[in-house]
mmCIF file of C-alpha atoms in Angstrom:
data_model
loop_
_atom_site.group_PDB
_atom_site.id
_atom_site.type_symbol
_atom_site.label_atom_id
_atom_site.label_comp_id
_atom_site.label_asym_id
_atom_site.label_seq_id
_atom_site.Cartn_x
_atom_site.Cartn_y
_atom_site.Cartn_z
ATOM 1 C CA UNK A 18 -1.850 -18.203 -4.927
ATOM 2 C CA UNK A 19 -5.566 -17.397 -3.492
ATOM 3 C CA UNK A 20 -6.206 -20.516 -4.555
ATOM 4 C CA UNK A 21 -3.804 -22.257 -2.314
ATOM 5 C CA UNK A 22 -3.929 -20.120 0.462
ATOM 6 C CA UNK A 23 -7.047 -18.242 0.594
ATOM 7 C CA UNK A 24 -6.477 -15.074 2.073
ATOM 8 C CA UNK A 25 -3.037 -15.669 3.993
ATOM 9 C CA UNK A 26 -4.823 -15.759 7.393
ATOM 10 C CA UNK A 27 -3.277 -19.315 8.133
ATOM 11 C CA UNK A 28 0.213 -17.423 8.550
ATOM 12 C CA UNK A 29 1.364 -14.710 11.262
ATOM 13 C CA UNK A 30 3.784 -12.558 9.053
ATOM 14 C CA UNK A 31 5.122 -12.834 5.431
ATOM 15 C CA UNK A 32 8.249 -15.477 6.573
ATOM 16 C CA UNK A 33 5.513 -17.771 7.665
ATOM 17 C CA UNK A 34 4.371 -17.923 4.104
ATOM 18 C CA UNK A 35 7.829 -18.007 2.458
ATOM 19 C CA UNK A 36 8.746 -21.016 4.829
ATOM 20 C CA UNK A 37 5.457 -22.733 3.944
ATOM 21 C CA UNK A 38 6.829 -22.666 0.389
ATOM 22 C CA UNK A 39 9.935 -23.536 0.873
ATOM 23 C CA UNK A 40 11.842 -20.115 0.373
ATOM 24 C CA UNK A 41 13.746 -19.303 3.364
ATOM 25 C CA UNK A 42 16.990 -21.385 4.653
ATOM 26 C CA UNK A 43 16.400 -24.213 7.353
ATOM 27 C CA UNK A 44 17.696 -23.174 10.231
ATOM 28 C CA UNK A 45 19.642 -25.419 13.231
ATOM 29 C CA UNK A 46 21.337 -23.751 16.145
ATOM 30 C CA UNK A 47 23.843 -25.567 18.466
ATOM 31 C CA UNK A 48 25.556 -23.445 21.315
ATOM 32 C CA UNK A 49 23.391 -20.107 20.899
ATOM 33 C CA UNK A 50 24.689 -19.987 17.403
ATOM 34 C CA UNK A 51 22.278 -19.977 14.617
ATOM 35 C CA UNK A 52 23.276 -22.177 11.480
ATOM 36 C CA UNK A 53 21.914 -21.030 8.044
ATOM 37 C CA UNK A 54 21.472 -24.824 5.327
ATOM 38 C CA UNK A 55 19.699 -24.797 2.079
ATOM 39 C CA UNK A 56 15.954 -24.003 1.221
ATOM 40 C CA UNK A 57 13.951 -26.052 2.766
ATOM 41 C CA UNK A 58 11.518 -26.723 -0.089
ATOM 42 C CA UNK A 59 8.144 -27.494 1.394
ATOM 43 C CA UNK A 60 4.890 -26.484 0.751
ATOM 44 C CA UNK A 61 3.306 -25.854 -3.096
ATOM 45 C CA UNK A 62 5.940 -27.292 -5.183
ATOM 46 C CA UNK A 63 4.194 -25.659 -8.485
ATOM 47 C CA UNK A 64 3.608 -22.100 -6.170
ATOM 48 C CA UNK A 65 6.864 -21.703 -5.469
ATOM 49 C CA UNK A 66 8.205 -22.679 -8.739
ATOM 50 C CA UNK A 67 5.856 -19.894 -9.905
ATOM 51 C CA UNK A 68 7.766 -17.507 -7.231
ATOM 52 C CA UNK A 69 11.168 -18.424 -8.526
ATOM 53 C CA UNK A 70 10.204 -18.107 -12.392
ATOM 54 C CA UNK A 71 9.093 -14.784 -11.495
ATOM 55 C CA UNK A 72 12.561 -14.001 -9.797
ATOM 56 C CA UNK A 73 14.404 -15.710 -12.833
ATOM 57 C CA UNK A 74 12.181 -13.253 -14.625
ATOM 58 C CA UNK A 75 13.118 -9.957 -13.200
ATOM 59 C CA UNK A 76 16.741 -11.064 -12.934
ATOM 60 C CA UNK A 77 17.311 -11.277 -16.279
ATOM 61 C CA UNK A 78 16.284 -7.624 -17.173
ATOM 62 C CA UNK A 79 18.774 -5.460 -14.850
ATOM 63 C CA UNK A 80 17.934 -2.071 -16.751
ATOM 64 C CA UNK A 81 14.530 -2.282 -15.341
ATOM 65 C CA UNK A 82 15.470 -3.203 -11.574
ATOM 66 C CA UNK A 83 15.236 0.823 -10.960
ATOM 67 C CA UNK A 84 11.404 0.450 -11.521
ATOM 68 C CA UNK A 85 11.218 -1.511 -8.431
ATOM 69 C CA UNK A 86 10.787 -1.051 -4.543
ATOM 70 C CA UNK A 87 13.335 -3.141 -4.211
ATOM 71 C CA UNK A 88 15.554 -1.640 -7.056
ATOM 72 C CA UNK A 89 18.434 -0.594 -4.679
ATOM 73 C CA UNK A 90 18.292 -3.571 -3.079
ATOM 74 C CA UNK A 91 18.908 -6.072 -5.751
ATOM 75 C CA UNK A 92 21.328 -4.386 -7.040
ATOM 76 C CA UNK A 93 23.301 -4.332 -3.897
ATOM 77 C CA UNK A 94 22.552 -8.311 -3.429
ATOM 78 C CA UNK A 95 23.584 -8.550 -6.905
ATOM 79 C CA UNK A 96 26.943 -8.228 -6.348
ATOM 80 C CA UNK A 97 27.804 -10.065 -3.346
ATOM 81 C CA UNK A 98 25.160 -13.318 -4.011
ATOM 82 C CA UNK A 99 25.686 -16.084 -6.701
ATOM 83 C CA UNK A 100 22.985 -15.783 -9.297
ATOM 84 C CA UNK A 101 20.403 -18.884 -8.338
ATOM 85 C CA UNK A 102 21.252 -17.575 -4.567
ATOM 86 C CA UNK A 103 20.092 -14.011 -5.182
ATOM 87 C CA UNK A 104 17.080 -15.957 -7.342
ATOM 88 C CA UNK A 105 15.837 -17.319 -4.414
ATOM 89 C CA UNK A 106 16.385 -14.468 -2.383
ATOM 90 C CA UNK A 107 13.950 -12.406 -4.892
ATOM 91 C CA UNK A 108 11.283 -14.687 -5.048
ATOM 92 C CA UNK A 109 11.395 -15.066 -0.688
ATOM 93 C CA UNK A 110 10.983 -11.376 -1.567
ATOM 94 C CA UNK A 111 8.404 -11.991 -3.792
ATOM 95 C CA UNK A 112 6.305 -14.417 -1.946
ATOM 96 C CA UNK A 113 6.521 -12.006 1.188
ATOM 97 C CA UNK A 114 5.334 -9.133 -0.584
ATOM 98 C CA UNK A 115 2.336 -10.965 -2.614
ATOM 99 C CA UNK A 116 1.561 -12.403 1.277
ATOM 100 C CA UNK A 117 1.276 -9.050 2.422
ATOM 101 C CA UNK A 118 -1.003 -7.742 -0.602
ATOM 102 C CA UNK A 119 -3.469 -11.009 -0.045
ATOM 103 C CA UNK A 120 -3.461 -10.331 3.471
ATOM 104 C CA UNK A 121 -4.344 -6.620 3.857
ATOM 105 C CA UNK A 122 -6.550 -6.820 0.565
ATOM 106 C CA UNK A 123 -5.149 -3.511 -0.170
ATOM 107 C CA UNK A 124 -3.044 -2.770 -3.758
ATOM 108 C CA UNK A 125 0.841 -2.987 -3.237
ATOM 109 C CA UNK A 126 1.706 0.800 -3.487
ATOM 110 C CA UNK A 127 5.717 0.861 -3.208
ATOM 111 C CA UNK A 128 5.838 4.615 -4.204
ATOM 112 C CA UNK A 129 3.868 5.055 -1.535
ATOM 113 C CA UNK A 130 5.423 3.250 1.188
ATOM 114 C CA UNK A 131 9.044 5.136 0.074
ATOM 115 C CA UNK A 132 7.301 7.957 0.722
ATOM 116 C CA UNK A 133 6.199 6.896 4.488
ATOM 117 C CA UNK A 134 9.616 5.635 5.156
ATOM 118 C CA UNK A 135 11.600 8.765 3.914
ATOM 119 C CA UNK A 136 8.853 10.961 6.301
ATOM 120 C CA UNK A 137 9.675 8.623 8.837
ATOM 121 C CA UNK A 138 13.098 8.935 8.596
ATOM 122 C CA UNK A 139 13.013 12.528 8.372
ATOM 123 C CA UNK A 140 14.561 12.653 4.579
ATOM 124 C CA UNK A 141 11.829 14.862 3.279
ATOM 125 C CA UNK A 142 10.620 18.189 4.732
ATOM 126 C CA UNK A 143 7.410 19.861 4.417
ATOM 127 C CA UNK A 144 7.809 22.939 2.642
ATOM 128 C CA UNK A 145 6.409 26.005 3.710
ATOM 129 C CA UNK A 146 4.273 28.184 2.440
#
């Protein structure tokens, strides 16, 4: 992925990315409304195959989706989405996170981040001493 992008700077925010490769539905709107088609597939043909093996692989292990930031999630998307739908949902997921971890240079820390989120939402409390 470096290799193709360098360090993600040519893209704004992880969606950029994911529509370079070809991840995210083509979009059309007529009167206001916004109409959702089929992946677009631009970009890296062999990157984004890469993206959607990796989805393929995770899907196919369910016991370990708990190990995951997005755990909850793809369970929930699991059962309302077709299988190759929630695929390529996962690896837009995928491609948006590995985006993020090029661009900041910094490790992806998901137990971290559910820990910033539950403080933000006010889940956990400090205890006191």
């Amino acid at each position: 992925m470096a290799a193709a992008v360098g360090e993600g700077e040519a893209y704004d925010r992880g969606r950029d990315f994911a529509a370079w490769l070809g991840l995210v539905p083509r979009q059309s709107s007529t009167g206001g409304r916004t109409i959702l088609g089929s992946n677009t597939k631009r970009g890296s043909r062999h990157l984004r195959m890469l993206f959607v093996q990796a989805a393929q692989v995770i899907m196919m292990r369910p016991k370990n989706w708990h190990k995951f930031s997005f755990g909850p999630w793809l369970e929930a998307a699991s059962m309302r989405m077709q299988h190759n739908k929630l695929g390529a949902a996962l690896a837009n997921k995928l491609a948006r996170i590995a985006w993020s971890v090029l661009s900041s240079g910094k490790d992806f820390d998901w137990k971290g981040q559910e820990i910033a989120a539950a403080v933000r939402s006010g889940q956990c409390r400090k205890q006191r001493s």
